[in-house]
Structure formats: structure tokens, C-alpha cells
């Protein structure tokens, strides 16, 4: 079980940690700032820095086979012979890449507020985000781009809190996603709230205020099936 520091503070860029498992799949730590692929959001990349100053490059982060395990996937060329169980490392994420995930992820919540239909797919990367809505009405690119810009400009605070599973069950409308149900069995569920805009279970990483999303545009709207409309987001300034 890895202590998931990113769940409480998405702005943490590094932490000290100790190696708890090591195999062909990758490296597990007792605690980490690396977000594992999940809820549509890409896994983090970065480095593990060793006491001798050398680094192991991490190209992806995945959930492990054991519940609560997080696997840091090393670059293929990595020499892992220097690593051993219990060893101290500094885990540091590629912050530039992660911050783009956070901006896009928060933008998808803004989009949910503009399109009041269930979500049946989601993908968030550093270069684009896409959200599939279960609906057959047409959507307009310019209208949605303007809508997002309005919510970004209004600088709404973004925060997470934990609610009980009973509270979630009493409010089924909170679950917007048809494909991703919140993890159960832990007694509590993390919900993400953009004040006055959106409230739904979400375990991902987000910026602290909608203003931090910046200039995001709808680059494409696709009819994926009779009942699926896909909305693709990009940054207005792709650099
Ligand atoms: Zn989210």
C-alpha cells in the first residue's frame, strides 16, 4: 500500500520515499507524488533520485496488481542493479507535464458543467483531453469554447473533500460517469467540487482555481456513435 500524497496535495512535486518492492514491472515506494494512470488521467513521468546523485528515469506510473499499490515504470535502458529494498530515494515528477494534466483535467469538469449528460469515456494527456458524452443532441464548438472561457475567467475555487459511501448512495446524481465508478470498499469517496459549478467523485489531480486552467479551446467534436458525442480539448497556446 503506497501513501498517495498527490490525493491530498496535487501541487507536491517531490517527496522522500523508500523502496518497498522491485521487479520487472517497476518500482514501488512507501509513499509517492506520482499519479498512476486512472480515471482517464495519464500516469506521471519523472525521476527517482538516489543518494549518490544518480537518477532512474520514470516514464509512466501504473496501479499495481495488489490493491493500493503504485508501480513506477522505469525507462527501458535503466540499470536497476543499484536499487535495493528499503533504499531511500527522492521521487520527483515531471511537473510541466503533470500541470498540463491538472489544467486539462479541471477543464473536463468545466465541460461537464456545460454539457448536462452522462460521461461514458474520458482521456487526459499532456497534449489533449477528450470526453465522451452519452447524448445525441448536436454540440457547438464555439459555444463550448466560450463557455469554458467564461468559467475560467470567473476564477472558481476548486477543492476536494471526502464523503461517506452512504452519503454518495443518497446522492446518485453525483456520479456523472457511466464508465468509471468511484472506488468502493474504503468507506469514503473523494469528491471534487468546483464551487457552484460541478461536484462529482474524482480521484484525479486538479488545479486549485478554474483561472489556472488558462486558455483551453474545443478543437474537435465528433459523433462517435448514435448516442456518443466526443469533445476534444486543446490548449490555445500549444507550447
Ligand atoms: Zn477530476
XYZ file of N, CA and C and ligand atoms in Angstrom:
718
model
N 0.859 -1.194 0.000
C 0.000 0.000 0.000
C 0.895 1.244 0.000
N 0.748 2.051 -1.004
C 1.563 3.255 -1.125
C 0.781 4.460 -0.591
N 1.426 5.291 0.209
C 0.787 6.512 0.697
C 0.687 7.496 -0.482
N -0.551 7.839 -0.870
C -0.796 8.615 -2.093
C -0.814 10.114 -1.799
N 0.371 10.712 -1.735
C 0.471 12.114 -1.320
C -0.250 13.060 -2.278
N -0.343 12.660 -3.562
C -0.971 13.526 -4.576
C -2.469 13.681 -4.353
N -3.088 12.762 -3.590
C -4.544 12.870 -3.366
C -4.880 14.068 -2.472
N -4.000 14.365 -1.515
C -4.266 15.486 -0.612
C -3.691 16.791 -1.139
N -2.567 16.706 -1.857
C -1.928 17.922 -2.365
C -1.345 17.652 -3.754
N -2.109 18.086 -4.776
C -1.701 17.822 -6.165
C -0.515 18.685 -6.580
N -0.132 19.672 -5.733
C 0.964 20.563 -6.128
C 2.329 20.048 -5.659
N 2.347 18.935 -4.917
C 3.632 18.371 -4.474
C 4.409 17.862 -5.685
N 5.645 18.343 -5.839
C 6.441 17.930 -6.994
C 7.438 16.836 -6.636
N 7.787 16.722 -5.344
C 8.750 15.692 -4.945
C 8.516 15.275 -3.506
N 9.014 14.085 -3.186
C 8.947 13.618 -1.802
C 10.078 12.632 -1.569
N 10.427 12.464 -0.292
C 11.369 11.421 0.082
C 10.572 10.138 0.255
N 11.138 9.004 -0.156
C 10.419 7.735 -0.045
C 11.421 6.597 0.058
N 10.908 5.395 0.357
C 11.758 4.210 0.440
C 11.193 3.119 -0.463
N 12.071 2.360 -1.077
C 11.662 1.295 -2.000
C 11.070 0.126 -1.207
N 9.840 -0.277 -1.591
C 9.172 -1.382 -0.884
C 9.047 -2.626 -1.758
N 9.175 -2.474 -3.066
C 9.115 -3.624 -3.971
C 9.821 -3.242 -5.265
N 10.345 -4.265 -5.913
C 11.218 -4.028 -7.070
C 11.138 -5.266 -7.945
N 10.573 -5.134 -9.144
C 10.574 -6.286 -10.058
C 10.518 -5.791 -11.496
N 10.293 -6.717 -12.427
C 10.331 -6.370 -13.840
C 9.293 -5.301 -14.185
N 8.170 -5.288 -13.465
C 7.107 -4.328 -13.766
C 7.514 -2.913 -13.377
N 8.335 -2.786 -12.321
C 8.749 -1.468 -11.886
C 9.048 -1.400 -10.404
N 8.989 -0.176 -9.887
C 9.458 0.109 -8.538
C 8.286 0.621 -7.701
N 8.091 0.039 -6.517
C 7.068 0.525 -5.596
C 7.741 1.231 -4.428
N 7.064 2.272 -3.929
C 7.594 3.084 -2.831
C 6.597 3.108 -1.680
N 7.069 3.463 -0.480
C 6.141 3.543 0.658
C 5.224 4.761 0.540
N 5.671 5.783 -0.193
C 4.845 6.975 -0.428
C 5.270 7.585 -1.756
N 4.362 8.319 -2.412
C 4.754 8.890 -3.704
C 3.927 10.117 -4.083
N 4.515 10.941 -4.946
C 3.804 12.070 -5.555
C 3.393 11.723 -6.991
N 3.744 10.510 -7.466
C 3.437 10.092 -8.841
C 1.994 9.579 -8.929
N 1.204 10.193 -9.811
C -0.187 9.768 -10.023
C -0.202 8.585 -10.999
N -0.856 7.462 -10.615
C -0.932 6.322 -11.538
C -2.099 6.460 -12.516
N -1.902 6.052 -13.763
C -2.958 6.068 -14.773
C -4.280 5.614 -14.157
N -5.313 6.450 -14.320
C -6.610 6.060 -13.773
C -7.612 7.185 -13.925
N -8.890 6.818 -13.998
C -9.937 7.822 -14.161
C -9.746 8.624 -15.438
N -9.053 8.025 -16.419
C -8.820 8.702 -17.683
C -7.538 9.526 -17.711
N -7.002 9.847 -16.522
C -5.803 10.695 -16.475
C -4.538 9.860 -16.630
N -3.620 10.341 -17.498
C -2.353 9.638 -17.753
C -1.519 9.546 -16.484
N -0.686 8.501 -16.403
C 0.243 8.342 -15.288
C 1.389 9.335 -15.402
N 1.990 9.667 -14.245
C 3.078 10.638 -14.240
C 4.392 10.046 -14.723
N 5.260 10.937 -15.206
C 6.647 10.623 -15.519
C 7.521 11.452 -14.582
N 8.822 11.150 -14.540
C 9.722 11.918 -13.675
C 11.001 11.146 -13.409
N 11.566 11.342 -12.230
C 12.800 10.625 -11.871
C 12.747 10.172 -10.416
N 13.481 9.101 -10.129
C 13.804 8.733 -8.754
C 15.284 9.067 -8.579
N 15.593 9.945 -7.623
C 16.982 10.362 -7.415
C 17.565 9.568 -6.240
N 18.723 8.978 -6.466
C 19.358 8.158 -5.431
C 20.319 9.005 -4.601
N 20.729 8.481 -3.458
C 21.612 9.221 -2.555
C 22.950 9.581 -3.206
N 23.406 8.766 -4.180
C 24.684 9.071 -4.840
C 24.524 10.115 -5.949
N 23.297 10.666 -6.089
C 23.066 11.729 -7.067
C 22.605 11.220 -8.418
N 22.712 9.911 -8.645
C 22.256 9.379 -9.933
C 20.731 9.283 -9.944
N 20.176 9.091 -11.147
C 18.726 9.098 -11.299
C 18.240 7.891 -12.079
N 17.049 7.426 -11.738
C 16.350 6.445 -12.555
C 15.186 7.181 -13.200
N 15.163 7.174 -14.534
C 14.101 7.894 -15.233
C 12.813 7.059 -15.213
N 11.706 7.694 -14.806
C 10.409 7.021 -14.755
C 9.565 7.535 -15.928
N 9.090 6.597 -16.762
C 8.373 7.011 -17.972
C 6.854 6.900 -17.832
N 6.388 6.178 -16.808
C 4.942 6.012 -16.626
C 4.692 5.545 -15.202
N 3.453 5.682 -14.761
C 3.063 5.211 -13.433
C 1.748 4.465 -13.568
N 1.701 3.257 -13.002
C 0.511 2.407 -13.123
C 0.087 1.894 -11.755
N -1.181 1.516 -11.653
C -1.617 0.816 -10.452
C -1.041 -0.597 -10.485
N -0.624 -1.097 -9.318
C -0.073 -2.444 -9.232
C -1.170 -3.483 -9.161
N -0.773 -4.746 -9.103
C -1.774 -5.818 -9.042
C -2.408 -5.879 -7.653
N -1.645 -5.538 -6.604
C -2.218 -5.505 -5.253
C -3.001 -4.209 -5.076
N -4.143 -4.271 -4.347
C -4.904 -3.038 -4.115
C -4.040 -1.986 -3.412
N -4.085 -0.766 -3.937
C -3.338 0.321 -3.298
C -1.881 0.411 -3.716
N -1.418 -0.529 -4.539
C -0.017 -0.489 -4.977
C 0.139 0.446 -6.176
N 1.243 1.167 -6.207
C 1.548 2.068 -7.322
C 2.930 1.702 -7.860
N 2.988 1.450 -9.177
C 4.233 0.993 -9.794
C 4.830 2.113 -10.641
N 6.080 2.487 -10.315
C 6.814 3.482 -11.093
C 7.563 2.721 -12.189
N 7.205 3.002 -13.444
C 7.755 2.230 -14.563
C 9.032 2.902 -15.071
N 10.198 2.218 -14.937
C 11.459 2.839 -15.357
C 11.630 2.827 -16.870
N 12.427 3.757 -17.380
C 12.778 3.763 -18.799
C 13.465 2.443 -19.126
N 13.278 1.930 -20.371
C 13.804 0.605 -20.725
C 15.314 0.474 -20.509
N 16.057 1.567 -20.652
C 17.528 1.473 -20.563
C 18.024 1.503 -19.111
N 17.103 1.612 -18.146
C 17.519 1.814 -16.756
C 18.319 0.640 -16.193
N 19.347 0.974 -15.417
C 20.119 -0.035 -14.693
C 19.575 -0.081 -13.260
N 18.810 -1.126 -12.968
C 18.157 -1.212 -11.659
C 18.998 -1.997 -10.652
N 20.207 -2.414 -11.071
C 21.048 -3.219 -10.174
C 21.509 -2.388 -8.966
N 21.435 -1.046 -9.104
C 21.845 -0.173 -7.998
C 20.779 -0.076 -6.921
N 19.568 -0.560 -7.237
C 18.442 -0.379 -6.309
C 18.288 -1.581 -5.390
N 17.846 -1.322 -4.170
C 17.529 -2.427 -3.255
C 16.381 -2.040 -2.348
N 15.721 -3.042 -1.787
C 14.582 -2.806 -0.895
C 15.022 -1.946 0.288
N 14.175 -1.009 0.676
C 14.461 -0.163 1.831
C 15.290 1.068 1.496
N 15.839 1.101 0.286
C 16.691 2.222 -0.114
C 15.895 3.530 -0.172
N 16.567 4.634 0.234
C 15.933 5.947 0.221
C 16.077 6.582 -1.172
N 14.986 7.167 -1.670
C 15.050 7.895 -2.943
C 14.274 9.209 -2.792
N 14.567 10.148 -3.690
C 13.713 11.327 -3.830
C 12.907 11.102 -5.107
N 11.582 11.051 -4.963
C 10.702 10.849 -6.119
C 10.254 12.227 -6.612
N 10.556 12.522 -7.873
C 10.234 13.852 -8.407
C 9.524 13.727 -9.749
N 8.339 14.332 -9.828
C 7.571 14.223 -11.076
C 8.006 15.284 -12.089
N 7.732 15.001 -13.359
C 7.864 15.994 -14.431
C 6.690 16.951 -14.247
N 6.973 18.075 -13.586
C 5.897 18.980 -13.166
C 5.219 19.676 -14.347
N 6.009 20.020 -15.355
C 5.444 20.710 -16.522
C 4.355 19.854 -17.167
N 4.676 18.546 -17.294
C 3.742 17.600 -17.895
C 2.528 17.431 -16.984
N 2.747 17.210 -15.688
C 1.650 16.989 -14.747
C 0.725 18.208 -14.674
N 1.329 19.421 -14.694
C 0.482 20.606 -14.584
C -0.458 20.706 -15.783
N 0.001 20.241 -16.945
C -0.887 20.208 -18.117
C -2.017 19.205 -17.875
N -1.711 18.052 -17.260
C -2.774 17.096 -16.909
C -3.787 17.768 -15.979
N -3.282 18.517 -14.997
C -4.159 19.150 -13.998
C -5.061 20.207 -14.645
N -4.478 20.986 -15.561
C -5.273 22.017 -16.245
C -6.361 21.370 -17.106
N -5.960 20.356 -17.886
C -6.945 19.679 -18.745
C -7.999 18.962 -17.907
N -7.526 18.301 -16.827
C -8.471 17.540 -16.006
C -9.536 18.475 -15.426
N -9.097 19.618 -14.936
C -10.049 20.580 -14.376
C -10.966 21.111 -15.480
N -10.413 21.298 -16.674
C -11.230 21.763 -17.809
C -12.327 20.757 -18.143
N -12.039 19.450 -17.970
C -13.084 18.459 -18.273
C -14.244 18.584 -17.280
N -13.938 18.989 -16.044
C -15.029 19.225 -15.083
C -15.865 20.440 -15.511
N -15.204 21.468 -16.027
C -15.937 22.653 -16.507
C -16.851 22.239 -17.665
N -16.318 21.386 -18.533
C -17.099 20.907 -19.673
C -18.325 20.111 -19.196
N -18.136 19.310 -18.153
C -19.259 18.551 -17.576
C -20.370 19.492 -17.106
N -19.966 20.645 -16.607
C -20.957 21.603 -16.121
C -21.740 22.207 -17.288
N -21.106 22.252 -18.469
C -21.742 22.868 -19.639
C -22.599 21.866 -20.424
N -22.258 20.580 -20.291
C -22.956 19.536 -21.043
C -23.609 18.575 -20.042
N -24.888 18.773 -19.744
C -25.524 18.015 -18.664
C -25.961 16.617 -19.092
N -25.005 15.796 -19.506
C -25.286 14.420 -19.917
C -24.256 13.491 -19.288
N -24.578 12.200 -19.135
C -23.607 11.274 -18.540
C -22.345 11.156 -19.398
N -21.228 10.905 -18.743
C -19.943 10.738 -19.428
C -19.688 9.249 -19.592
N -19.359 8.812 -20.836
C -19.050 7.387 -20.958
C -17.647 7.115 -21.493
N -16.757 8.070 -21.288
C -15.355 7.855 -21.628
C -14.576 9.134 -21.410
N -13.302 8.985 -21.085
C -12.506 10.166 -20.751
C -11.036 9.831 -20.911
N -10.266 10.751 -21.500
C -8.829 10.564 -21.613
C -8.143 11.912 -21.443
N -7.182 11.965 -20.525
C -6.494 13.231 -20.236
C -4.999 13.024 -20.387
N -4.389 13.739 -21.329
C -2.952 13.635 -21.586
C -2.355 15.045 -21.483
N -1.063 15.165 -21.768
C -0.425 16.474 -21.699
C -0.759 17.333 -22.921
N -1.224 16.709 -23.999
C -1.450 17.442 -25.245
C -2.910 17.653 -25.608
N -3.785 16.791 -25.075
C -5.202 16.957 -25.351
C -5.996 16.240 -24.268
N -7.264 16.579 -24.182
C -8.176 15.818 -23.326
C -9.416 15.543 -24.156
N -10.031 14.387 -23.935
C -11.295 14.154 -24.619
C -12.299 13.537 -23.659
N -13.553 13.906 -23.887
C -14.634 13.459 -23.030
C -15.755 12.992 -23.946
N -16.260 11.776 -23.694
C -17.383 11.251 -24.482
C -18.660 11.397 -23.667
N -19.639 12.060 -24.252
C -20.923 12.236 -23.583
C -21.956 11.302 -24.207
N -22.785 10.710 -23.340
C -23.870 9.836 -23.788
C -25.054 10.726 -24.149
N -25.169 11.077 -25.428
C -26.212 12.008 -25.859
C -26.297 11.977 -27.386
N -27.421 12.440 -27.940
C -27.499 12.503 -29.403
C -27.764 13.913 -29.938
N -27.894 14.884 -29.028
C -28.077 16.261 -29.485
C -26.741 16.796 -30.023
N -26.802 17.704 -31.007
C -25.550 18.280 -31.512
C -24.908 19.226 -30.488
N -23.578 19.357 -30.561
C -22.854 20.297 -29.698
C -22.129 21.285 -30.596
N -21.931 22.496 -30.091
C -21.297 23.539 -30.891
C -19.927 23.902 -30.313
N -18.894 23.815 -31.171
C -17.513 24.057 -30.755
C -17.321 25.442 -30.137
N -17.816 26.476 -30.843
C -17.599 27.853 -30.391
C -18.340 28.123 -29.090
N -19.556 27.586 -28.983
C -20.355 27.804 -27.768
C -19.647 27.187 -26.555
N -19.123 25.957 -26.737
C -18.444 25.290 -25.621
C -17.125 25.989 -25.280
N -16.377 26.409 -26.301
C -15.119 27.126 -26.045
C -15.395 28.410 -25.264
N -16.435 29.142 -25.663
C -16.801 30.375 -24.949
C -17.244 30.061 -23.520
N -18.006 28.972 -23.368
C -18.498 28.582 -22.046
C -17.350 28.264 -21.100
N -16.360 27.520 -21.604
C -15.197 27.194 -20.769
C -14.448 28.476 -20.410
N -14.249 29.350 -21.389
C -13.518 30.608 -21.146
C -14.210 31.446 -20.066
N -15.541 31.418 -20.076
C -16.308 32.164 -19.082
C -16.072 31.598 -17.683
N -16.082 30.270 -17.563
C -15.879 29.631 -16.257
C -14.434 29.797 -15.772
N -13.489 29.811 -16.710
C -12.083 30.047 -16.354
C -11.938 31.478 -15.836
N -12.520 32.426 -16.557
C -12.403 33.843 -16.185
C -13.054 34.131 -14.843
N -14.083 33.363 -14.494
C -14.809 33.624 -13.244
C -14.028 33.163 -12.010
N -12.893 32.494 -12.215
C -11.985 32.118 -11.115
C -12.700 31.420 -9.955
N -13.304 30.282 -10.269
C -13.989 29.492 -9.236
C -12.981 28.636 -8.465
N -13.032 28.664 -7.133
C -12.150 27.778 -6.355
C -12.463 26.306 -6.630
N -11.412 25.485 -6.659
C -11.534 24.044 -6.890
C -10.991 23.347 -5.643
N -11.802 22.447 -5.062
C -11.281 21.721 -3.895
C -11.852 20.312 -3.830
N -11.159 19.446 -3.100
C -11.687 18.103 -2.912
C -12.052 17.907 -1.445
N -12.959 16.990 -1.203
C -13.239 16.554 0.163
C -13.669 15.108 0.102
N -13.765 14.491 1.283
C -14.130 13.082 1.349
C -15.544 12.973 1.890
N -16.368 12.140 1.249
C -17.709 11.889 1.778
C -17.843 10.390 2.040
N -18.820 10.019 2.877
C -19.018 8.594 3.176
C -19.715 7.932 1.996
N -19.583 6.603 1.894
C -20.271 5.877 0.824
C -21.781 6.012 0.975
N -22.267 6.108 2.227
C -23.706 6.295 2.461
C -24.173 7.619 1.866
N -23.349 8.649 2.063
C -23.689 9.975 1.533
C -23.733 9.938 0.002
N -22.804 9.187 -0.600
C -22.771 9.050 -2.055
C -24.027 8.319 -2.542
N -24.379 7.221 -1.841
C -25.549 6.441 -2.233
C -26.829 7.262 -2.137
N -26.851 8.228 -1.198
C -28.029 9.071 -1.013
C -28.122 10.143 -2.095
N -27.023 10.320 -2.861
C -26.987 11.349 -3.905
C -26.490 10.763 -5.226
N -27.271 9.837 -5.829
C -26.786 9.141 -7.035
C -26.473 10.103 -8.184
N -27.070 11.296 -8.159
C -26.821 12.274 -9.218
C -25.389 12.758 -9.245
N -24.640 12.486 -8.167
C -23.243 12.928 -8.105
C -22.366 12.192 -9.108
N -22.772 10.961 -9.454
C -21.917 10.165 -10.328
C -22.258 10.474 -11.780
N -21.372 11.228 -12.439
C -21.616 11.658 -13.809
C -21.118 10.641 -14.822
N -20.205 9.809 -14.371
C -19.532 8.940 -15.328
C -20.167 7.559 -15.367
N -20.460 7.073 -16.572
C -21.032 5.745 -16.737
C -19.939 4.687 -16.765
N -18.722 5.076 -17.170
C -17.654 4.094 -17.377
C -16.765 3.951 -16.153
N -16.652 4.994 -15.357
C -15.768 4.946 -14.202
C -16.591 5.177 -12.940
N -16.786 4.117 -12.171
C -17.462 4.261 -10.886
C -16.406 4.539 -9.825
N -16.736 5.367 -8.827
C -15.745 5.640 -7.783
C -15.365 4.360 -7.045
N -14.121 4.252 -6.607
C -13.676 3.062 -5.882
C -14.479 2.882 -4.595
N -14.918 1.632 -4.357
C -15.750 1.320 -3.193
C -14.984 0.484 -2.201
N -15.522 0.397 -1.001
C -14.977 -0.522 -0.014
C -14.010 0.140 0.947
N -13.692 1.424 0.716
C -12.765 2.126 1.596
C -13.533 2.922 2.651
N -14.887 2.934 2.526
C -15.709 3.653 3.497
C -15.902 5.111 3.141
N -15.009 5.640 2.312
C -15.132 7.047 1.934
C -14.778 7.220 0.457
N -15.315 8.265 -0.116
C -15.121 8.532 -1.537
C -14.676 9.986 -1.676
N -13.702 10.200 -2.550
C -13.198 11.559 -2.747
C -14.084 12.260 -3.768
N -14.581 13.441 -3.430
C -15.350 14.211 -4.404
C -14.614 15.509 -4.718
N -14.779 15.939 -5.959
C -14.124 17.159 -6.413
C -15.217 18.202 -6.607
N -15.017 19.369 -6.040
C -16.022 20.428 -6.134
C -15.420 21.678 -6.756
N -16.083 22.155 -7.802
C -15.763 23.477 -8.322
C -16.953 24.323 -7.895
N -16.695 25.195 -6.952
C -17.758 25.891 -6.240
C -18.836 26.440 -7.168
N -20.064 25.935 -6.968
C -21.197 26.423 -7.740
C -21.274 25.899 -9.164
N -20.333 25.031 -9.555
C -20.228 24.612 -10.951
C -20.399 23.113 -11.123
N -19.613 22.341 -10.357
C -19.573 20.894 -10.575
C -19.180 20.208 -9.274
N -19.816 19.063 -9.027
C -19.472 18.252 -7.853
C -19.616 16.809 -8.266
N -18.524 16.036 -8.229
C -18.611 14.624 -8.595
C -17.430 13.856 -8.011
N -17.612 12.543 -7.809
C -16.495 11.747 -7.319
C -15.350 11.794 -8.321
N -14.139 12.010 -7.842
C -12.980 12.035 -8.736
C -11.714 11.881 -7.915
N -10.820 11.004 -8.364
C -9.562 10.778 -7.645
C -8.376 11.450 -8.314
N -8.620 12.206 -9.381
C -7.526 12.772 -10.177
C -6.883 13.993 -9.558
N -5.968 14.608 -10.313
C -5.296 15.819 -9.837
C -5.846 17.022 -10.600
N -6.066 18.117 -9.870
C -6.713 19.309 -10.427
C -5.955 20.557 -9.997
N -6.136 21.647 -10.725
C -5.598 22.933 -10.284
C -6.499 23.470 -9.165
N -6.028 24.495 -8.446
C -6.730 24.973 -7.249
C -7.815 25.996 -7.557
N -7.799 26.520 -8.778
C -8.777 27.542 -9.148
C -8.999 27.441 -10.660
N -10.254 27.634 -11.096
C -10.529 27.477 -12.531
C -9.694 28.437 -13.378
N -9.267 29.565 -12.795
C -8.448 30.528 -13.556
C -7.136 29.892 -14.010
N -6.629 28.934 -13.215
C -5.346 28.305 -13.511
C -5.436 27.367 -14.725
N -6.661 27.055 -15.175
C -6.843 26.226 -16.372
C -6.259 26.951 -17.584
N -6.399 28.274 -17.611
C -5.863 29.059 -18.727
C -6.709 28.931 -19.982
N -6.078 29.212 -21.123
C -6.817 29.260 -22.386
C -6.926 27.864 -23.007
N -8.126 27.292 -22.888
C -8.414 25.964 -23.437
C -9.485 26.113 -24.515
N -9.310 25.420 -25.629
C -10.290 25.503 -26.716
C -10.806 24.118 -27.085
N -12.024 24.066 -27.574
C -12.556 22.820 -28.122
C -11.998 22.691 -29.534
N -11.181 21.657 -29.768
C -10.544 21.511 -31.083
C -11.375 20.641 -32.022
N -12.229 19.787 -31.452
C -12.984 18.879 -32.308
C -14.221 18.370 -31.577
N -15.308 18.213 -32.320
C -16.474 17.499 -31.796
C -16.792 16.393 -32.785
N -16.871 15.168 -32.282
C -17.096 14.027 -33.158
C -18.340 13.265 -32.722
N -19.049 12.731 -33.725
C -20.151 11.820 -33.429
C -19.579 10.407 -33.470
N -19.287 9.827 -32.298
C -18.636 8.516 -32.262
C -19.628 7.385 -32.512
N -20.870 7.598 -32.098
C -21.917 6.607 -32.348
C -23.239 7.348 -32.229
N -24.346 6.625 -32.437
C -25.654 7.270 -32.385
C -25.858 8.000 -31.064
N -25.295 7.441 -29.978
C -25.523 8.026 -28.661
C -24.233 8.503 -27.994
N -23.193 8.797 -28.785
C -21.951 9.306 -28.192
C -21.436 10.527 -28.950
N -21.250 11.626 -28.211
C -20.617 12.818 -28.771
C -19.287 13.020 -28.057
N -18.193 13.046 -28.844
C -16.856 13.209 -28.263
C -16.411 14.659 -28.401
N -15.961 15.247 -27.279
C -15.445 16.616 -27.288
C -13.949 16.556 -26.985
N -13.130 17.137 -27.884
C -11.677 17.129 -27.699
C -11.221 18.542 -27.338
N -10.416 18.642 -26.282
C -9.891 19.931 -25.826
C -8.403 20.034 -26.131
N -7.957 21.255 -26.427
C -6.527 21.521 -26.595
C -6.196 22.834 -25.912
N -4.888 23.114 -25.714
C -4.509 24.412 -25.192
C -4.475 25.408 -26.349
N -4.954 26.629 -26.113
C -4.937 27.667 -27.154
C -3.495 27.959 -27.559
N -2.590 27.889 -26.566
C -1.174 28.050 -26.829
C -0.515 26.695 -26.591
N -0.323 25.908 -27.687
C 0.094 24.510 -27.527
C 1.453 24.334 -26.871
N 2.325 25.348 -26.898
C 3.641 25.231 -26.254
C 3.433 25.101 -24.760
Zn -11.405 15.227 -11.685
